[in-house]
CSV table of C-alpha atoms and ligand atoms in Angstrom, one decimal:
chain,number,residue,atom,x,y,z
A,29,MET,CA,73.7,108.7,121.4
A,30,LEU,CA,71.5,106.2,119.5
A,31,ALA,CA,72.6,102.7,118.5
A,32,ARG,CA,70.8,100.5,116.0
A,33,SER,CA,71.5,97.6,113.6
A,34,ILE,CA,71.4,97.8,109.9
A,35,THR,CA,71.8,95.3,107.0
A,36,ARG,CA,74.6,95.8,104.5
A,37,ALA,CA,75.6,93.7,101.4
A,38,SER,CA,75.2,90.0,102.3
A,39,ALA,CA,78.9,89.1,102.1
A,40,ARG,CA,79.6,91.9,104.5
A,41,PRO,CA,79.7,91.7,108.3
A,42,ALA,CA,76.9,93.3,110.4
A,43,ILE,CA,77.4,97.0,111.1
A,44,ARG,CA,76.0,99.0,114.1
A,45,HIS,CA,75.2,102.7,113.7
A,46,THR,CA,75.6,105.4,116.4
A,47,THR,CA,74.5,108.9,115.5
A,48,ILE,CA,75.5,112.2,117.2
A,49,SER,CA,75.0,115.8,116.2
A,50,THR,CA,77.9,118.1,115.1
A,51,ARG,CA,78.4,121.4,113.5
A,52,ALA,CA,77.0,121.9,110.0
A,53,THR,CA,79.2,120.9,107.0
A,54,ARG,CA,78.4,122.0,103.4
A,55,ALA,CA,79.5,118.7,101.8
A,56,THR,CA,79.7,115.1,102.5
A,57,PHE,CA,82.6,113.0,103.8
A,58,LYS,CA,82.9,109.8,105.6
A,59,SER,CA,85.6,108.5,107.9
A,60,PHE,CA,86.3,104.8,108.3
A,61,ALA,CA,88.4,103.8,111.3
A,62,ARG,CA,90.2,100.6,112.1
A,63,ASP,CA,90.6,100.1,115.9
A,64,ASP,CA,92.2,97.8,118.3
A,65,GLY,CA,89.0,95.8,119.0
A,66,PRO,CA,87.1,93.4,116.9
A,67,GLU,CA,85.0,96.3,115.4
A,68,VAL,CA,85.8,99.3,113.3
A,69,PRO,CA,84.3,102.7,114.2
A,70,VAL,CA,83.2,104.8,111.2
A,71,ILE,CA,82.6,108.6,111.3
A,72,SER,CA,80.6,110.3,108.6
A,73,TYR,CA,79.4,113.8,108.0
A,74,GLU,CA,76.2,114.1,105.9
A,75,GLY,CA,73.8,117.0,105.6
A,76,GLY,CA,75.5,118.8,108.5
A,77,HIS,CA,75.2,115.8,110.9
A,78,ARG,CA,77.8,113.6,112.4
A,79,HIS,CA,77.1,109.9,112.4
A,80,GLU,CA,79.1,107.0,113.8
A,81,GLU,CA,78.8,103.4,112.9
A,82,ILE,CA,80.8,100.3,113.6
A,83,LEU,CA,82.1,97.9,110.9
A,84,SER,CA,82.7,94.5,112.4
A,85,MET,CA,85.7,93.0,110.6
A,86,PRO,CA,89.0,91.4,111.6
A,87,VAL,CA,91.6,93.9,112.8
A,88,SER,CA,95.3,94.0,111.9
A,89,THR,CA,97.5,93.0,114.8
A,90,THR,CA,100.5,94.9,113.4
A,91,SER,CA,101.4,98.5,114.4
A,92,CYS,CA,102.7,101.2,112.1
A,93,PRO,CA,105.0,103.8,113.4
A,94,VAL,CA,104.8,107.0,111.3
A,95,THR,CA,106.6,110.3,111.3
A,96,PRO,CA,105.0,113.3,113.1
A,97,ALA,CA,102.8,115.6,111.0
A,98,GLY,CA,104.4,118.7,109.4
A,99,GLN,CA,103.8,122.1,110.8
A,100,ASP,CA,102.9,123.9,107.6
A,101,GLU,CA,99.3,124.9,106.8
A,102,GLN,CA,97.8,122.7,104.1
A,103,LYS,CA,96.9,124.6,100.9
A,104,LYS,CA,93.3,124.9,100.1
A,105,ALA,CA,91.7,122.9,97.2
A,106,TYR,CA,89.2,124.5,94.8
A,107,GLN,CA,86.2,123.2,92.8
A,108,LEU,CA,86.2,123.7,89.0
A,109,ASP,CA,83.0,125.5,88.0
A,110,ALA,CA,80.7,123.0,86.3
A,111,ASN,CA,80.2,125.4,83.4
A,112,ALA,CA,83.9,125.5,82.7
A,113,TYR,CA,83.9,122.0,81.2
A,114,LYS,CA,82.0,123.2,78.1
A,115,TYR,CA,84.7,125.7,77.3
A,116,LEU,CA,87.6,123.3,77.4
A,117,THR,CA,89.4,122.3,74.2
A,118,PRO,CA,89.7,118.6,73.4
A,119,THR,CA,93.3,118.6,74.7
A,120,LEU,CA,92.4,120.3,78.0
A,121,SER,CA,89.3,118.2,78.5
A,122,ARG,CA,91.5,115.0,78.4
A,123,PHE,CA,93.2,116.3,81.5
A,124,THR,CA,89.9,116.4,83.5
A,125,LEU,CA,88.3,113.5,85.4
A,126,PRO,CA,84.6,114.2,85.6
A,127,ASP,CA,82.6,111.5,87.3
A,128,LYS,CA,85.6,109.4,88.2
A,129,VAL,CA,86.3,107.9,91.6
A,130,ALA,CA,89.8,107.7,93.1
A,131,VAL,CA,91.4,105.8,96.0
A,132,ILE,CA,94.4,107.4,97.6
A,133,THR,CA,96.5,105.5,100.1
A,134,GLY,CA,98.5,107.7,102.5
A,135,GLY,CA,96.1,110.5,101.6
A,136,GLY,CA,96.0,111.8,105.2
A,137,ARG,CA,98.9,114.2,104.5
A,138,GLY,CA,101.9,115.0,102.4
A,139,LEU,CA,102.1,114.0,98.7
A,140,GLY,CA,99.1,111.8,98.9
A,141,LEU,CA,96.8,114.5,100.2
A,142,ASN,CA,98.1,117.0,97.7
A,143,MET,CA,97.4,114.6,94.8
A,144,ALA,CA,94.0,114.0,96.2
A,145,GLN,CA,93.3,117.7,96.1
A,146,ALA,CA,94.5,117.9,92.5
A,147,LEU,CA,92.2,115.1,91.5
A,148,ALA,CA,89.3,116.9,93.2
A,149,GLU,CA,90.2,120.1,91.3
A,150,VAL,CA,89.8,118.3,87.9
A,151,GLY,CA,86.4,116.9,88.6
A,152,VAL,CA,86.5,113.5,90.4
A,153,ARG,CA,83.1,112.9,92.1
A,154,GLY,CA,84.4,110.6,94.8
A,155,ILE,CA,87.6,110.2,96.8
A,156,ALA,CA,88.4,107.4,99.3
A,157,ILE,CA,91.4,108.2,101.5
A,158,MET,CA,93.1,105.2,103.1
A,159,ASP,CA,95.6,106.0,105.9
A,160,VAL,CA,96.6,104.7,109.3
A,161,GLN,CA,96.5,108.0,111.0
A,162,GLN,CA,92.9,108.6,112.2
A,163,GLU,CA,93.1,112.3,113.0
A,164,LEU,CA,95.0,113.3,109.9
A,165,GLY,CA,92.7,111.3,107.6
A,166,ASP,CA,89.5,112.5,109.2
A,167,LYS,CA,90.7,116.2,108.9
A,168,ALA,CA,91.9,115.7,105.4
A,169,ALA,CA,88.6,114.2,104.3
A,170,ARG,CA,86.5,116.9,106.0
A,171,GLU,CA,88.5,119.8,104.5
A,172,LEU,CA,88.7,118.3,101.1
A,173,SER,CA,85.0,117.7,101.0
A,174,GLU,CA,84.2,121.2,102.3
A,175,GLN,CA,86.5,122.9,99.9
A,176,THR,CA,85.5,121.1,96.7
A,177,GLY,CA,82.1,119.5,97.3
A,178,VAL,CA,83.5,116.1,96.4
A,179,ASP,CA,82.1,113.1,98.3
A,180,VAL,CA,85.1,112.1,100.3
A,181,ARG,CA,85.4,109.0,102.6
A,182,PHE,CA,88.3,108.2,105.0
A,183,TYR,CA,89.1,104.6,105.8
A,184,ARG,CA,91.6,104.0,108.6
A,185,VAL,CA,93.4,101.1,107.1
A,186,ASP,CA,96.9,99.8,107.2
A,187,VAL,CA,98.1,98.9,103.7
A,188,ARG,CA,99.6,95.7,105.1
A,189,ASP,CA,96.2,94.5,106.1
A,190,GLY,CA,94.7,92.6,103.1
A,191,GLN,CA,91.4,92.0,104.8
A,192,GLY,CA,91.0,95.7,105.7
A,193,ILE,CA,91.8,96.7,102.2
A,194,GLY,CA,89.3,94.2,100.8
A,195,GLN,CA,86.6,95.5,103.1
A,196,THR,CA,87.4,99.1,102.1
A,197,VAL,CA,87.4,98.4,98.4
A,198,GLN,CA,84.1,96.6,98.6
A,199,ASP,CA,82.6,99.6,100.4
A,200,VAL,CA,84.0,101.9,97.8
A,201,PHE,CA,82.2,99.9,95.0
A,202,ASP,CA,79.0,99.7,97.1
A,203,HIS,CA,79.0,103.5,97.7
A,204,TYR,CA,80.3,105.0,94.5
A,205,GLY,CA,79.4,102.2,92.1
A,206,GLY,CA,82.9,102.1,90.6
A,207,LEU,CA,86.6,102.9,91.0
A,208,ASP,CA,88.8,104.5,88.3
A,209,VAL,CA,92.0,105.7,89.8
A,210,LEU,CA,94.3,104.4,92.5
A,211,VAL,CA,97.2,106.4,93.9
A,212,ASN,CA,99.5,104.3,96.1
A,213,ALA,CA,101.2,107.0,98.2
A,214,ALA,CA,101.4,105.3,101.6
A,215,GLY,CA,104.9,104.7,102.5
A,216,ILE,CA,107.6,105.1,105.2
A,217,ALA,CA,111.3,105.8,105.1
A,218,ASP,CA,114.2,104.7,107.4
A,219,SER,CA,117.4,106.4,106.7
A,220,ASN,CA,120.8,106.7,108.3
A,221,ILE,CA,120.9,103.0,109.1
A,222,LYS,CA,124.0,101.1,108.0
A,223,ALA,CA,123.3,97.8,106.3
A,224,GLU,CA,125.6,95.9,108.6
A,225,VAL,CA,123.5,96.8,111.7
A,226,TYR,CA,120.0,97.0,110.1
A,227,ASP,CA,117.5,95.4,112.5
A,228,HIS,CA,115.8,92.5,110.7
A,229,GLU,CA,112.3,93.3,111.9
A,230,LYS,CA,112.7,96.9,110.9
A,231,PHE,CA,113.9,95.8,107.5
A,232,ARG,CA,110.9,93.5,107.0
A,233,ARG,CA,108.4,96.1,108.3
A,234,LEU,CA,109.5,98.7,105.7
A,235,LEU,CA,109.3,96.2,102.8
A,236,ASP,CA,105.9,95.1,104.1
A,237,ILE,CA,104.5,98.7,104.0
A,238,ASN,CA,106.2,100.0,100.9
A,239,ILE,CA,106.1,97.0,98.5
A,240,THR,CA,103.6,94.5,99.9
A,241,GLY,CA,101.2,97.3,100.8
A,242,THR,CA,101.4,98.7,97.2
A,243,PHE,CA,100.8,95.2,95.8
A,244,LEU,CA,97.8,94.4,98.1
A,245,THR,CA,96.1,97.7,97.3
A,246,ALA,CA,96.7,97.4,93.5
A,247,GLN,CA,95.4,93.8,93.5
A,248,ALA,CA,92.2,94.8,95.4
A,249,CYS,CA,91.5,98.0,93.4
A,250,GLY,CA,92.7,96.7,90.0
A,251,LYS,CA,89.4,96.4,88.1
A,252,GLY,CA,90.2,98.9,85.4
A,253,GLY,CA,91.4,102.5,85.0
A,254,SER,CA,94.7,103.9,86.1
A,255,ILE,CA,97.1,102.9,89.0
A,256,ILE,CA,99.8,105.3,90.1
A,257,ASN,CA,102.4,104.0,92.4
A,258,ILE,CA,104.6,106.5,94.3
A,259,ALA,CA,108.1,105.0,94.1
A,260,SER,CA,111.1,107.3,94.5
A,261,MET,CA,114.3,108.3,92.7
A,262,SER,CA,115.8,106.0,95.4
A,263,GLY,CA,114.6,103.1,93.3
A,264,SER,CA,117.0,104.1,90.6
A,265,ILE,CA,119.9,105.8,92.4
A,266,VAL,CA,121.6,105.3,95.8
A,267,ASN,CA,121.1,108.4,97.9
A,268,TYR,CA,124.0,110.4,99.4
A,269,PRO,CA,125.1,110.7,102.1
A,270,GLN,CA,122.7,108.7,104.2
A,271,GLU,CA,122.6,105.0,104.2
A,272,GLN,CA,119.1,103.6,103.5
A,273,SER,CA,119.5,100.3,101.7
A,274,CYS,CA,116.0,99.0,102.7
A,275,TYR,CA,114.1,102.0,101.5
A,276,ASN,CA,116.1,102.1,98.2
A,277,ALA,CA,115.4,98.4,97.6
A,278,SER,CA,111.7,98.8,98.4
A,279,LYS,CA,111.3,101.6,95.9
A,280,ALA,CA,113.2,99.7,93.2
A,281,ALA,CA,110.7,96.9,93.8
A,282,VAL,CA,107.8,99.3,93.4
A,283,ILE,CA,109.2,100.4,90.0
A,284,GLN,CA,109.6,96.8,88.9
A,285,LEU,CA,106.1,95.8,90.3
A,286,THR,CA,104.7,98.7,88.3
A,287,LYS,CA,106.2,97.5,85.1
A,288,SER,CA,105.1,93.8,85.8
A,289,LEU,CA,101.5,94.8,86.6
A,290,ALA,CA,101.4,97.1,83.6
A,291,ALA,CA,102.3,94.2,81.3
A,292,GLU,CA,100.0,91.7,82.9
A,293,TRP,CA,97.0,94.0,83.2
A,294,ALA,CA,97.0,95.9,80.0
A,295,PRO,CA,94.6,93.3,78.4
A,296,TYR,CA,92.1,94.3,81.2
A,297,GLY,CA,92.3,98.0,80.3
A,298,ILE,CA,94.4,98.8,83.4
A,299,ARG,CA,97.3,101.2,83.1
A,300,VAL,CA,100.0,101.2,85.8
A,301,ASN,CA,102.7,103.8,86.1
A,302,SER,CA,104.9,105.1,88.8
A,303,ILE,CA,106.1,108.5,89.9
A,304,SER,CA,109.6,108.7,91.3
A,305,PRO,CA,110.0,111.9,93.3
A,306,GLY,CA,113.3,113.4,94.4
A,307,TYR,CA,113.7,115.0,97.8
A,308,MET,CA,110.4,116.6,98.7
A,309,ASP,CA,109.6,119.1,101.4
A,310,THR,CA,107.2,116.9,103.4
A,311,ALA,CA,106.8,115.8,107.0
A,312,LEU,CA,108.8,112.7,106.1
A,313,ASN,CA,111.9,114.9,105.7
A,314,ARG,CA,111.0,117.6,108.3
A,315,VAL,CA,113.0,116.1,111.1
A,316,PRO,CA,115.9,117.9,112.8
A,317,ALA,CA,118.2,115.0,112.3
A,318,LEU,CA,118.1,115.5,108.5
A,319,ASP,CA,118.8,119.3,108.5
A,320,ALA,CA,122.5,119.0,107.7
A,321,GLN,CA,121.9,116.4,105.0
A,322,LYS,CA,119.2,118.5,103.4
A,323,ARG,CA,121.8,121.1,102.6
A,324,ILE,CA,123.8,118.4,100.7
A,325,TRP,CA,120.6,117.3,98.9
A,326,VAL,CA,119.8,120.8,97.8
A,327,ASP,CA,123.4,121.3,96.7
A,328,HIS,CA,123.2,118.1,94.6
A,329,THR,CA,120.0,119.2,92.9
A,330,PRO,CA,120.4,121.3,89.8
A,331,GLN,CA,117.2,123.3,90.6
A,332,LYS,CA,118.7,124.0,94.1
A,333,ARG,CA,115.6,123.3,96.1
A,334,LEU,CA,113.6,120.5,97.5
A,335,GLY,CA,110.3,119.6,95.7
A,336,ALA,CA,107.2,121.4,97.0
A,337,VAL,CA,104.4,119.1,98.4
A,338,ASP,CA,102.3,119.9,95.3
A,339,ASP,CA,105.0,119.4,92.7
A,340,LEU,CA,103.7,116.0,91.8
A,341,ASN,CA,100.1,117.1,91.4
A,342,ASN,CA,99.9,117.8,87.7
A,343,LEU,CA,101.8,114.6,86.8
A,344,ALA,CA,99.4,112.7,88.9
A,345,VAL,CA,96.5,114.3,87.1
A,346,TYR,CA,98.1,113.5,83.7
A,347,LEU,CA,98.7,109.8,84.7
A,348,ALA,CA,95.1,109.5,86.0
A,349,SER,CA,93.5,111.0,83.0
A,350,ALA,CA,92.8,110.0,79.4
A,351,GLY,CA,95.6,112.4,78.4
A,352,SER,CA,98.1,109.6,79.2
A,353,GLY,CA,96.0,106.8,77.7
A,354,TYR,CA,98.9,105.3,75.7
A,355,MET,CA,101.3,105.4,78.7
A,356,THR,CA,101.7,102.3,80.9
A,357,GLY,CA,104.6,100.7,82.8
A,358,ASN,CA,106.4,104.1,82.8
A,359,ASN,CA,108.5,105.3,85.8
A,360,CYS,CA,108.3,109.2,85.8
A,361,ILE,CA,111.2,110.8,87.7
A,362,ILE,CA,110.4,114.3,89.0
A,363,ASP,CA,113.4,115.4,91.0
A,364,GLY,CA,114.5,118.9,90.1
A,365,GLY,CA,117.3,117.2,88.1
A,366,TYR,CA,118.9,115.4,91.0
A,367,THR,CA,119.5,112.2,89.1
A,368,LEU,CA,121.2,114.0,86.3
A,369,TRP,CA,124.5,114.4,88.2
E,19,NAD,N1,109.0,113.1,100.8
E,19,NAD,C1,109.9,112.7,100.0
E,19,NAD,O1,111.0,113.3,99.8
E,19,NAD,C2,109.7,111.5,99.1
E,19,NAD,C3,110.6,111.3,98.1
E,19,NAD,C4,110.3,110.2,97.2
E,19,NAD,C5,109.3,109.3,97.5
E,19,NAD,N2,108.4,109.6,98.5
E,19,NAD,C6,107.3,108.7,98.7
E,19,NAD,O2,106.1,109.4,98.6
E,19,NAD,C7,105.1,108.7,99.4
E,19,NAD,C8,104.5,109.8,100.3
E,19,NAD,O3,105.5,110.4,101.1
E,19,NAD,P1,105.3,111.7,102.0
E,19,NAD,O4,106.5,112.5,101.9
E,19,NAD,O5,104.0,112.4,101.6
E,19,NAD,O6,105.1,111.0,103.4
E,19,NAD,P2,104.2,111.4,104.6
E,19,NAD,O7,104.8,110.6,105.8
E,19,NAD,O8,104.0,112.8,104.8
E,19,NAD,O9,102.8,110.7,104.2
E,19,NAD,C9,102.7,109.3,104.1
E,19,NAD,C10,101.3,109.0,104.6
E,19,NAD,O10,101.2,107.5,104.5
E,19,NAD,C11,100.6,107.0,105.7
E,19,NAD,N3,101.0,105.7,106.0
E,19,NAD,C12,102.2,105.3,106.4
E,19,NAD,N4,102.3,104.0,106.6
E,19,NAD,C13,101.0,103.5,106.3
E,19,NAD,C14,100.4,102.3,106.3
E,19,NAD,N5,101.1,101.2,106.7
E,19,NAD,N6,99.1,102.1,105.9
E,19,NAD,C15,98.4,103.2,105.5
E,19,NAD,N7,99.0,104.5,105.5
E,19,NAD,C16,100.2,104.6,105.9
E,19,NAD,C17,101.0,108.0,106.8
E,19,NAD,O11,100.1,108.0,107.8
E,19,NAD,C18,101.0,109.3,106.0
E,19,NAD,O12,99.7,110.0,106.1
E,19,NAD,C19,105.9,107.6,100.2
E,19,NAD,O13,105.7,106.4,99.6
E,19,NAD,C20,107.3,108.1,100.1
E,19,NAD,O14,108.2,107.0,100.2
E,19,NAD,C21,108.6,110.7,99.3
């Protein structure tokens, strides 16, 4: 193990590098980790070698409980052959994102990871995943990079941590030279909690992650391009039968934040839209306690199924691309028809 000091951008804290060997990887990805100490370990894979470095920056003192990872195998992502672009019609080419750079919060798994894969498949050259779960984020970045050849970085950042987000976005600009797409998918859900007994701290924590986190990331990333906030149909309807007042309120706030930012930032060339999924088959919902309720959810859904983890992918590509150039402030519900009844 070798440790040495390097100089980064002047406004940035000093960073120490530690390098160790690992198995060969075809592509490049980088993993940024926030830790419990005053420094942040970083893992990167370049040219088949594993490197570690330390970012020294303030660390969030808050913790973030998250649901366990799902059991299902993650689907593979594919690279679009570079020659294919010249055969695309003007309409199809407006759905591609060649040379764009995307940041995906909550990209370690679930809907965020699937949308990251979709963006990689339509040509983005760089993807920065921000997530609190180190192992998931590291694995997601490595596999996405290996499968598509895209330059992927993983930053272990809590979306409640404004300083961590700022440091991350600065590094994204330093490394990629730009940022075109932000997908805000990090979020948590509490359900089956009656409003009259809702613990105050739990209530505040959920709002802090789902709404403040969305705002902090949008504010840091909003320099141009497209912002896609993952809200929920729960921002427009009250779910049945489970009580989840805080989650519903948080997602209504995400929808209204989306519209407000879209109006304020249109003059800067920034588009802001939200996706409101119905019940999706992700780890968030793969908990035994929800099994009985899931049968009710499916019964109340005209299409008679939960959404698949990749059912948002093409909408995300559309919202990220020039194909949706005249759309801003829109909340797109994609729920198998649930909100029709
Ligand atoms: N699954 C559904 O049925 C459903 C329905 C509507 C909306 N949504 C929304 O879609 C988004 C993604 O949901 P999912 O089902 O993929 O969930 P998920 O739990 O599978 O993935 C969420 C990811 O966000 C990360 N995360 C959580 N808190 C974080 C924090 N404070 N900082 C950084 N990262 C954090 C988690 O580590 C995880 O990787 C959420 O905002 C959720 O509210 C989900």
